[in-house]
JSON list of C-alpha atoms in Angstrom, two decimals:
[
{"chain": "A", "resi": 1, "resn": "MET", "atom": "CA", "xyz": [-20.39, -15.24, 24.50]},
{"chain": "A", "resi": 2, "resn": "ALA", "atom": "CA", "xyz": [-21.83, -11.83, 25.60]},
{"chain": "A", "resi": 3, "resn": "MET", "atom": "CA", "xyz": [-19.54, -8.92, 24.71]},
{"chain": "A", "resi": 4, "resn": "HIS", "atom": "CA", "xyz": [-18.79, -6.24, 27.29]},
{"chain": "A", "resi": 5, "resn": "SER", "atom": "CA", "xyz": [-17.08, -2.97, 27.31]},
{"chain": "A", "resi": 6, "resn": "HIS", "atom": "CA", "xyz": [-15.05, -3.18, 30.52]},
{"chain": "A", "resi": 7, "resn": "ALA", "atom": "CA", "xyz": [-15.83, 0.45, 31.31]},
{"chain": "A", "resi": 8, "resn": "GLY", "atom": "CA", "xyz": [-14.85, 0.10, 34.88]},
{"chain": "A", "resi": 9, "resn": "ASP", "atom": "CA", "xyz": [-11.62, -1.54, 33.64]},
{"chain": "A", "resi": 10, "resn": "TYR", "atom": "CA", "xyz": [-10.82, 1.44, 31.50]},
{"chain": "A", "resi": 11, "resn": "ALA", "atom": "CA", "xyz": [-11.85, 4.12, 34.03]},
{"chain": "A", "resi": 12, "resn": "GLN", "atom": "CA", "xyz": [-9.02, 2.47, 36.51]},
{"chain": "A", "resi": 13, "resn": "ARG", "atom": "CA", "xyz": [-6.48, 2.53, 33.80]},
{"chain": "A", "resi": 14, "resn": "GLY", "atom": "CA", "xyz": [-7.14, 6.07, 32.84]},
{"chain": "A", "resi": 15, "resn": "ARG", "atom": "CA", "xyz": [-8.38, 4.85, 29.52]},
{"chain": "A", "resi": 16, "resn": "ARG", "atom": "CA", "xyz": [-11.32, 5.97, 27.49]},
{"chain": "A", "resi": 17, "resn": "ALA", "atom": "CA", "xyz": [-14.29, 3.07, 26.98]},
{"chain": "A", "resi": 18, "resn": "PRO", "atom": "CA", "xyz": [-15.04, 2.97, 23.57]},
{"chain": "A", "resi": 19, "resn": "GLU", "atom": "CA", "xyz": [-18.39, 4.43, 22.69]},
{"chain": "A", "resi": 20, "resn": "THR", "atom": "CA", "xyz": [-21.22, 2.68, 20.61]},
{"chain": "A", "resi": 21, "resn": "PRO", "atom": "CA", "xyz": [-22.17, 3.46, 17.22]},
{"chain": "A", "resi": 22, "resn": "ARG", "atom": "CA", "xyz": [-25.17, 5.81, 16.59]},
{"chain": "A", "resi": 23, "resn": "ALA", "atom": "CA", "xyz": [-27.65, 5.05, 13.75]},
{"chain": "A", "resi": 24, "resn": "GLY", "atom": "CA", "xyz": [-29.34, 7.81, 11.80]},
{"chain": "A", "resi": 25, "resn": "GLY", "atom": "CA", "xyz": [-26.49, 9.92, 11.02]},
{"chain": "A", "resi": 26, "resn": "MET", "atom": "CA", "xyz": [-26.60, 12.88, 8.70]},
{"chain": "A", "resi": 27, "resn": "ARG", "atom": "CA", "xyz": [-25.30, 12.38, 5.06]},
{"chain": "A", "resi": 28, "resn": "LEU", "atom": "CA", "xyz": [-22.89, 15.14, 3.95]},
{"chain": "A", "resi": 29, "resn": "ALA", "atom": "CA", "xyz": [-23.62, 17.00, 0.76]},
{"chain": "A", "resi": 30, "resn": "LYS", "atom": "CA", "xyz": [-21.45, 15.97, -2.40]},
{"chain": "A", "resi": 31, "resn": "TRP", "atom": "CA", "xyz": [-20.07, 19.05, -2.42]},
{"chain": "A", "resi": 32, "resn": "ALA", "atom": "CA", "xyz": [-18.92, 19.01, 1.48]},
{"chain": "A", "resi": 33, "resn": "ARG", "atom": "CA", "xyz": [-17.47, 15.51, 1.11]},
{"chain": "A", "resi": 34, "resn": "THR", "atom": "CA", "xyz": [-15.27, 16.66, -2.16]},
{"chain": "A", "resi": 35, "resn": "ALA", "atom": "CA", "xyz": [-14.08, 19.48, -0.09]},
{"chain": "A", "resi": 36, "resn": "GLN", "atom": "CA", "xyz": [-13.38, 17.42, 2.95]},
{"chain": "A", "resi": 37, "resn": "ARG", "atom": "CA", "xyz": [-11.70, 14.87, 1.08]},
{"chain": "A", "resi": 38, "resn": "TYR", "atom": "CA", "xyz": [-9.57, 16.26, -1.97]},
{"chain": "A", "resi": 39, "resn": "LEU", "atom": "CA", "xyz": [-9.00, 20.31, -1.11]},
{"chain": "A", "resi": 40, "resn": "MET", "atom": "CA", "xyz": [-7.56, 20.52, 2.06]},
{"chain": "A", "resi": 41, "resn": "PRO", "atom": "CA", "xyz": [-3.88, 20.49, 1.39]},
{"chain": "A", "resi": 42, "resn": "ASN", "atom": "CA", "xyz": [-2.33, 17.21, 3.44]},
{"chain": "A", "resi": 43, "resn": "PHE", "atom": "CA", "xyz": [0.36, 19.16, 5.12]},
{"chain": "A", "resi": 44, "resn": "LEU", "atom": "CA", "xyz": [-2.01, 21.56, 6.71]},
{"chain": "A", "resi": 45, "resn": "TRP", "atom": "CA", "xyz": [-4.77, 18.86, 7.81]},
{"chain": "A", "resi": 46, "resn": "SER", "atom": "CA", "xyz": [-1.90, 16.77, 9.65]},
{"chain": "A", "resi": 47, "resn": "ALA", "atom": "CA", "xyz": [-0.70, 19.82, 11.47]},
{"chain": "A", "resi": 48, "resn": "VAL", "atom": "CA", "xyz": [-4.43, 20.54, 12.48]},
{"chain": "A", "resi": 49, "resn": "LEU", "atom": "CA", "xyz": [-4.95, 16.78, 13.95]},
{"chain": "A", "resi": 50, "resn": "TYR", "atom": "CA", "xyz": [-1.39, 17.30, 15.68]},
{"chain": "A", "resi": 51, "resn": "PHE", "atom": "CA", "xyz": [-2.25, 20.46, 17.73]},
{"chain": "A", "resi": 52, "resn": "ARG", "atom": "CA", "xyz": [-6.35, 19.33, 18.08]},
{"chain": "A", "resi": 53, "resn": "ASP", "atom": "CA", "xyz": [-6.21, 15.77, 18.66]},
{"chain": "A", "resi": 54, "resn": "GLY", "atom": "CA", "xyz": [-2.52, 15.15, 19.55]},
{"chain": "A", "resi": 55, "resn": "ALA", "atom": "CA", "xyz": [-2.25, 12.80, 16.34]},
{"chain": "A", "resi": 56, "resn": "LEU", "atom": "CA", "xyz": [0.73, 12.02, 14.14]},
{"chain": "A", "resi": 57, "resn": "VAL", "atom": "CA", "xyz": [-0.65, 11.42, 10.61]},
{"chain": "A", "resi": 58, "resn": "SER", "atom": "CA", "xyz": [1.58, 10.91, 7.71]},
{"chain": "A", "resi": 59, "resn": "LEU", "atom": "CA", "xyz": [1.74, 13.66, 4.95]},
{"chain": "A", "resi": 60, "resn": "ALA", "atom": "CA", "xyz": [1.46, 10.57, 2.58]},
{"chain": "A", "resi": 61, "resn": "SER", "atom": "CA", "xyz": [-1.84, 9.19, 4.01]},
{"chain": "A", "resi": 62, "resn": "ARG", "atom": "CA", "xyz": [-5.20, 11.33, 3.18]},
{"chain": "A", "resi": 63, "resn": "VAL", "atom": "CA", "xyz": [-7.72, 11.86, 6.01]},
{"chain": "A", "resi": 64, "resn": "GLN", "atom": "CA", "xyz": [-10.71, 13.47, 5.41]},
{"chain": "A", "resi": 65, "resn": "SER", "atom": "CA", "xyz": [-10.97, 17.10, 7.29]},
{"chain": "A", "resi": 66, "resn": "GLY", "atom": "CA", "xyz": [-13.61, 18.22, 9.43]},
{"chain": "A", "resi": 67, "resn": "SER", "atom": "CA", "xyz": [-15.37, 17.35, 12.84]},
{"chain": "A", "resi": 68, "resn": "LEU", "atom": "CA", "xyz": [-16.53, 13.78, 12.25]},
{"chain": "A", "resi": 69, "resn": "VAL", "atom": "CA", "xyz": [-13.04, 12.33, 11.85]},
{"chain": "A", "resi": 70, "resn": "ARG", "atom": "CA", "xyz": [-11.09, 12.06, 15.27]},
{"chain": "A", "resi": 71, "resn": "PHE", "atom": "CA", "xyz": [-8.09, 10.37, 16.82]},
{"chain": "A", "resi": 72, "resn": "GLY", "atom": "CA", "xyz": [-7.21, 10.39, 20.49]},
{"chain": "A", "resi": 73, "resn": "LYS", "atom": "CA", "xyz": [-3.90, 11.39, 21.65]},
{"chain": "A", "resi": 74, "resn": "GLY", "atom": "CA", "xyz": [-0.93, 9.52, 20.49]},
{"chain": "A", "resi": 75, "resn": "THR", "atom": "CA", "xyz": [-2.43, 7.55, 17.61]},
{"chain": "A", "resi": 76, "resn": "VAL", "atom": "CA", "xyz": [-0.51, 7.49, 14.81]},
{"chain": "A", "resi": 77, "resn": "VAL", "atom": "CA", "xyz": [-1.86, 7.20, 10.76]},
{"chain": "A", "resi": 78, "resn": "LYS", "atom": "CA", "xyz": [1.13, 5.91, 8.49]},
{"chain": "A", "resi": 79, "resn": "ALA", "atom": "CA", "xyz": [1.48, 6.34, 4.95]},
{"chain": "A", "resi": 80, "resn": "PHE", "atom": "CA", "xyz": [-0.74, 5.74, 2.22]},
{"chain": "A", "resi": 81, "resn": "SER", "atom": "CA", "xyz": [-3.89, 5.21, 4.45]},
{"chain": "A", "resi": 82, "resn": "ILE", "atom": "CA", "xyz": [-7.55, 6.70, 3.48]},
{"chain": "A", "resi": 83, "resn": "VAL", "atom": "CA", "xyz": [-9.81, 7.62, 6.02]},
{"chain": "A", "resi": 84, "resn": "GLN", "atom": "CA", "xyz": [-12.99, 9.01, 5.27]},
{"chain": "A", "resi": 85, "resn": "THR", "atom": "CA", "xyz": [-16.86, 9.42, 5.63]},
{"chain": "A", "resi": 86, "resn": "SER", "atom": "CA", "xyz": [-20.05, 10.16, 3.87]},
{"chain": "A", "resi": 87, "resn": "GLY", "atom": "CA", "xyz": [-21.64, 11.28, 7.34]},
{"chain": "A", "resi": 88, "resn": "GLY", "atom": "CA", "xyz": [-21.08, 8.93, 10.13]},
{"chain": "A", "resi": 89, "resn": "ARG", "atom": "CA", "xyz": [-18.38, 9.59, 12.98]},
{"chain": "A", "resi": 90, "resn": "VAL", "atom": "CA", "xyz": [-14.74, 8.24, 12.64]},
{"chain": "A", "resi": 91, "resn": "GLU", "atom": "CA", "xyz": [-13.00, 7.93, 16.07]},
{"chain": "A", "resi": 92, "resn": "PHE", "atom": "CA", "xyz": [-10.08, 6.24, 17.45]},
{"chain": "A", "resi": 93, "resn": "GLY", "atom": "CA", "xyz": [-9.24, 6.57, 20.60]},
{"chain": "A", "resi": 94, "resn": "ARG", "atom": "CA", "xyz": [-5.71, 7.07, 22.55]},
{"chain": "A", "resi": 95, "resn": "HIS", "atom": "CA", "xyz": [-2.08, 5.27, 21.01]},
{"chain": "A", "resi": 96, "resn": "CYS", "atom": "CA", "xyz": [-3.89, 3.60, 18.20]},
{"chain": "A", "resi": 97, "resn": "ALA", "atom": "CA", "xyz": [-1.54, 2.80, 14.97]},
{"chain": "A", "resi": 98, "resn": "ILE", "atom": "CA", "xyz": [-3.36, 2.63, 11.38]},
{"chain": "A", "resi": 99, "resn": "GLY", "atom": "CA", "xyz": [-1.03, 1.04, 9.52]},
{"chain": "A", "resi": 100, "resn": "ALA", "atom": "CA", "xyz": [0.09, 1.70, 5.74]},
{"chain": "A", "resi": 101, "resn": "PHE", "atom": "CA", "xyz": [-2.29, 1.22, 2.61]},
{"chain": "A", "resi": 102, "resn": "ASN", "atom": "CA", "xyz": [-5.63, 1.12, 4.72]},
{"chain": "A", "resi": 103, "resn": "PHE", "atom": "CA", "xyz": [-8.65, 1.61, 3.78]},
{"chain": "A", "resi": 104, "resn": "ILE", "atom": "CA", "xyz": [-11.40, 3.11, 6.31]},
{"chain": "A", "resi": 105, "resn": "ALA", "atom": "CA", "xyz": [-14.49, 4.52, 5.76]},
{"chain": "A", "resi": 106, "resn": "ALA", "atom": "CA", "xyz": [-18.06, 5.34, 7.50]},
{"chain": "A", "resi": 107, "resn": "GLY", "atom": "CA", "xyz": [-21.40, 5.74, 5.82]},
{"chain": "A", "resi": 108, "resn": "GLY", "atom": "CA", "xyz": [-23.67, 8.36, 6.16]},
{"chain": "A", "resi": 109, "resn": "GLY", "atom": "CA", "xyz": [-25.94, 6.54, 8.32]},
{"chain": "A", "resi": 110, "resn": "ALA", "atom": "CA", "xyz": [-23.79, 5.12, 11.23]},
{"chain": "A", "resi": 111, "resn": "ASP", "atom": "CA", "xyz": [-20.34, 5.37, 13.05]},
{"chain": "A", "resi": 112, "resn": "LEU", "atom": "CA", "xyz": [-17.04, 3.70, 13.18]},
{"chain": "A", "resi": 113, "resn": "ILE", "atom": "CA", "xyz": [-15.66, 4.07, 16.76]},
{"chain": "A", "resi": 114, "resn": "ALA", "atom": "CA", "xyz": [-12.78, 2.48, 18.38]},
{"chain": "A", "resi": 115, "resn": "GLY", "atom": "CA", "xyz": [-11.15, 2.29, 21.37]},
{"chain": "A", "resi": 116, "resn": "ASP", "atom": "CA", "xyz": [-7.68, 2.69, 22.65]},
{"chain": "A", "resi": 117, "resn": "TYR", "atom": "CA", "xyz": [-4.58, 1.09, 22.02]},
{"chain": "A", "resi": 118, "resn": "VAL", "atom": "CA", "xyz": [-6.14, -0.60, 18.72]},
{"chain": "A", "resi": 119, "resn": "ARG", "atom": "CA", "xyz": [-3.37, -1.80, 16.51]},
{"chain": "A", "resi": 120, "resn": "ILE", "atom": "CA", "xyz": [-4.23, -2.15, 12.44]},
{"chain": "A", "resi": 121, "resn": "GLY", "atom": "CA", "xyz": [-1.71, -3.83, 10.17]},
{"chain": "A", "resi": 122, "resn": "PRO", "atom": "CA", "xyz": [-1.07, -2.82, 6.60]},
{"chain": "A", "resi": 123, "resn": "HIS", "atom": "CA", "xyz": [-3.63, -3.10, 3.72]},
{"chain": "A", "resi": 124, "resn": "VAL", "atom": "CA", "xyz": [-6.60, -3.64, 5.94]},
{"chain": "A", "resi": 125, "resn": "THR", "atom": "CA", "xyz": [-10.29, -2.72, 4.89]},
{"chain": "A", "resi": 126, "resn": "ILE", "atom": "CA", "xyz": [-12.85, -1.27, 7.29]},
{"chain": "A", "resi": 127, "resn": "LEU", "atom": "CA", "xyz": [-16.12, -0.25, 5.77]},
{"chain": "A", "resi": 128, "resn": "ALA", "atom": "CA", "xyz": [-19.04, 0.79, 7.93]},
{"chain": "A", "resi": 129, "resn": "THR", "atom": "CA", "xyz": [-20.98, 1.04, 5.19]},
{"chain": "A", "resi": 130, "resn": "THR", "atom": "CA", "xyz": [-23.78, -1.07, 3.16]},
{"chain": "A", "resi": 131, "resn": "ARG", "atom": "CA", "xyz": [-24.95, -0.65, -0.27]},
{"chain": "A", "resi": 132, "resn": "ASN", "atom": "CA", "xyz": [-28.69, -1.16, -1.22]},
{"chain": "A", "resi": 133, "resn": "LEU", "atom": "CA", "xyz": [-28.32, -3.02, -4.56]},
{"chain": "A", "resi": 134, "resn": "LYS", "atom": "CA", "xyz": [-31.74, -5.24, -4.79]},
{"chain": "A", "resi": 135, "resn": "ARG", "atom": "CA", "xyz": [-33.59, -3.13, -7.02]},
{"chain": "A", "resi": 136, "resn": "LYS", "atom": "CA", "xyz": [-32.39, -3.99, -11.10]},
{"chain": "A", "resi": 137, "resn": "ASP", "atom": "CA", "xyz": [-34.55, -1.17, -12.25]},
{"chain": "A", "resi": 138, "resn": "GLN", "atom": "CA", "xyz": [-32.44, 1.41, -10.78]},
{"chain": "A", "resi": 139, "resn": "LEU", "atom": "CA", "xyz": [-28.70, 1.86, -10.74]},
{"chain": "A", "resi": 140, "resn": "ILE", "atom": "CA", "xyz": [-26.59, 0.92, -7.63]},
{"chain": "A", "resi": 141, "resn": "VAL", "atom": "CA", "xyz": [-25.40, 4.19, -7.24]},
{"chain": "A", "resi": 142, "resn": "ASP", "atom": "CA", "xyz": [-28.90, 5.52, -6.52]},
{"chain": "A", "resi": 143, "resn": "GLN", "atom": "CA", "xyz": [-30.31, 3.36, -4.38]},
{"chain": "A", "resi": 144, "resn": "GLY", "atom": "CA", "xyz": [-28.63, 4.70, -1.27]},
{"chain": "A", "resi": 145, "resn": "SER", "atom": "CA", "xyz": [-27.09, 2.52, 1.36]},
{"chain": "A", "resi": 146, "resn": "ALA", "atom": "CA", "xyz": [-28.58, 1.05, 4.78]},
{"chain": "A", "resi": 147, "resn": "ASP", "atom": "CA", "xyz": [-25.34, 1.65, 7.19]},
{"chain": "A", "resi": 148, "resn": "LYS", "atom": "CA", "xyz": [-25.09, -0.27, 10.84]},
{"chain": "A", "resi": 149, "resn": "GLY", "atom": "CA", "xyz": [-21.63, 0.94, 11.85]},
{"chain": "A", "resi": 150, "resn": "ILE", "atom": "CA", "xyz": [-19.00, -0.98, 13.24]},
{"chain": "A", "resi": 151, "resn": "ARG", "atom": "CA", "xyz": [-17.39, -0.87, 17.05]},
{"chain": "A", "resi": 152, "resn": "ILE", "atom": "CA", "xyz": [-13.98, -1.91, 17.87]},
{"chain": "A", "resi": 153, "resn": "GLY", "atom": "CA", "xyz": [-12.92, -2.35, 21.39]},
{"chain": "A", "resi": 154, "resn": "SER", "atom": "CA", "xyz": [-9.89, -1.51, 23.04]},
{"chain": "A", "resi": 155, "resn": "ASP", "atom": "CA", "xyz": [-6.59, -3.36, 23.01]},
{"chain": "A", "resi": 156, "resn": "VAL", "atom": "CA", "xyz": [-7.51, -4.97, 19.45]},
{"chain": "A", "resi": 157, "resn": "LEU", "atom": "CA", "xyz": [-4.92, -6.51, 16.99]},
{"chain": "A", "resi": 158, "resn": "ILE", "atom": "CA", "xyz": [-6.05, -6.70, 13.07]},
{"chain": "A", "resi": 159, "resn": "GLY", "atom": "CA", "xyz": [-3.69, -7.97, 11.02]},
{"chain": "A", "resi": 160, "resn": "ALA", "atom": "CA", "xyz": [-2.48, -7.51, 7.70]},
{"chain": "A", "resi": 161, "resn": "GLY", "atom": "CA", "xyz": [-4.89, -7.60, 4.83]},
{"chain": "A", "resi": 162, "resn": "ALA", "atom": "CA", "xyz": [-7.66, -8.52, 7.19]},
{"chain": "A", "resi": 163, "resn": "THR", "atom": "CA", "xyz": [-11.61, -6.82, 6.09]},
{"chain": "A", "resi": 164, "resn": "LEU", "atom": "CA", "xyz": [-14.32, -5.85, 8.62]},
{"chain": "A", "resi": 165, "resn": "LEU", "atom": "CA", "xyz": [-17.22, -5.70, 7.01]},
{"chain": "A", "resi": 166, "resn": "ASP", "atom": "CA", "xyz": [-20.39, -3.27, 8.06]},
{"chain": "A", "resi": 167, "resn": "GLY", "atom": "CA", "xyz": [-22.45, -4.17, 11.26]},
{"chain": "A", "resi": 168, "resn": "CYS", "atom": "CA", "xyz": [-19.82, -6.10, 13.29]},
{"chain": "A", "resi": 169, "resn": "ALA", "atom": "CA", "xyz": [-18.36, -5.20, 16.62]},
{"chain": "A", "resi": 170, "resn": "ILE", "atom": "CA", "xyz": [-14.75, -6.41, 18.02]},
{"chain": "A", "resi": 171, "resn": "GLY", "atom": "CA", "xyz": [-14.74, -7.13, 21.37]},
{"chain": "A", "resi": 172, "resn": "ASP", "atom": "CA", "xyz": [-12.15, -5.60, 23.82]},
{"chain": "A", "resi": 173, "resn": "GLY", "atom": "CA", "xyz": [-8.70, -7.42, 23.50]},
{"chain": "A", "resi": 174, "resn": "ALA", "atom": "CA", "xyz": [-9.62, -9.41, 20.30]},
{"chain": "A", "resi": 175, "resn": "VAL", "atom": "CA", "xyz": [-7.37, -10.50, 17.74]},
{"chain": "A", "resi": 176, "resn": "ILE", "atom": "CA", "xyz": [-8.28, -10.43, 13.88]},
{"chain": "A", "resi": 177, "resn": "GLY", "atom": "CA", "xyz": [-5.40, -12.99, 11.91]},
{"chain": "A", "resi": 178, "resn": "ALA", "atom": "CA", "xyz": [-4.03, -11.95, 8.77]},
{"chain": "A", "resi": 179, "resn": "GLY", "atom": "CA", "xyz": [-6.45, -11.77, 5.71]},
{"chain": "A", "resi": 180, "resn": "SER", "atom": "CA", "xyz": [-9.42, -12.24, 7.48]},
{"chain": "A", "resi": 181, "resn": "LEU", "atom": "CA", "xyz": [-13.26, -11.48, 6.49]},
{"chain": "A", "resi": 182, "resn": "VAL", "atom": "CA", "xyz": [-14.89, -10.42, 9.14]},
{"chain": "A", "resi": 183, "resn": "THR", "atom": "CA", "xyz": [-18.67, -10.28, 8.73]},
{"chain": "A", "resi": 184, "resn": "LYS", "atom": "CA", "xyz": [-20.02, -10.90, 12.50]},
{"chain": "A", "resi": 185, "resn": "ASP", "atom": "CA", "xyz": [-19.48, -9.75, 15.97]},
{"chain": "A", "resi": 186, "resn": "VAL", "atom": "CA", "xyz": [-16.09, -11.33, 17.73]},
{"chain": "A", "resi": 187, "resn": "PRO", "atom": "CA", "xyz": [-16.01, -11.77, 21.35]},
{"chain": "A", "resi": 188, "resn": "PRO", "atom": "CA", "xyz": [-13.64, -10.39, 23.80]},
{"chain": "A", "resi": 189, "resn": "TYR", "atom": "CA", "xyz": [-10.23, -11.64, 23.88]},
{"chain": "A", "resi": 190, "resn": "ALA", "atom": "CA", "xyz": [-11.14, -14.27, 21.24]},
{"chain": "A", "resi": 191, "resn": "VAL", "atom": "CA", "xyz": [-8.44, -14.83, 18.25]},
{"chain": "A", "resi": 192, "resn": "VAL", "atom": "CA", "xyz": [-10.29, -15.10, 14.74]},
{"chain": "A", "resi": 193, "resn": "VAL", "atom": "CA", "xyz": [-9.01, -16.10, 11.58]},
{"chain": "A", "resi": 194, "resn": "GLY", "atom": "CA", "xyz": [-10.47, -17.11, 8.03]},
{"chain": "A", "resi": 195, "resn": "ALA", "atom": "CA", "xyz": [-13.09, -16.25, 5.44]},
{"chain": "A", "resi": 196, "resn": "PRO", "atom": "CA", "xyz": [-15.52, -15.70, 7.22]},
{"chain": "A", "resi": 197, "resn": "ALA", "atom": "CA", "xyz": [-13.33, -15.46, 10.21]},
{"chain": "A", "resi": 198, "resn": "LYS", "atom": "CA", "xyz": [-14.03, -18.10, 13.30]},
{"chain": "A", "resi": 199, "resn": "VAL", "atom": "CA", "xyz": [-12.84, -18.12, 16.45]},
{"chain": "A", "resi": 200, "resn": "VAL", "atom": "CA", "xyz": [-9.97, -20.54, 16.74]},
{"chain": "A", "resi": 201, "resn": "SER", "atom": "CA", "xyz": [-8.62, -19.56, 20.38]},
{"chain": "A", "resi": 202, "resn": "TRP", "atom": "CA", "xyz": [-8.55, -17.03, 23.04]},
{"chain": "A", "resi": 203, "resn": "ARG", "atom": "CA", "xyz": [-6.33, -14.62, 24.86]},
{"chain": "A", "resi": 204, "resn": "ARG", "atom": "CA", "xyz": [-5.81, -15.81, 28.62]}
]
């Protein structure tokens, strides 16, 4: 089933259609990543995100500072979630909910882009990065990455404990069951469960 963005539908409803992840992003220098992830006080960055983006970010979460991480108006990031990047964009649209204890990360070579009204349960992992690891004569940490990025449409529900791996695209209105492992594209309005996740039904 071909994926589509429903861009016209979102325009009619006054909602922003999700963008397509880019390739070839610039990897942040190690010192910049360290400063953005660990040196900015939580209370200060939460205030910046509130006034800049209109987002409500828990003081008990850890969201990397800088222009690469953006949230739409009304989006909430709950306690103990981590949102970070090595150089790609991480963007969520309006009125999203990022549950507690989530880990959301983009690599340096591609973006993680989500639409509006995305709901993410607790203990979800979203990894828009892939380590190179085939060479045994070189440490894995020195082999770099081959990032593809992740796209999440609007009106998507991601259940507790699910994992989304680099390169997948989640269609508008899809539902990811709790504990699912998503390694491939999910069609719009599909309901998927399992590891690996498979379509079990459709929203109608």
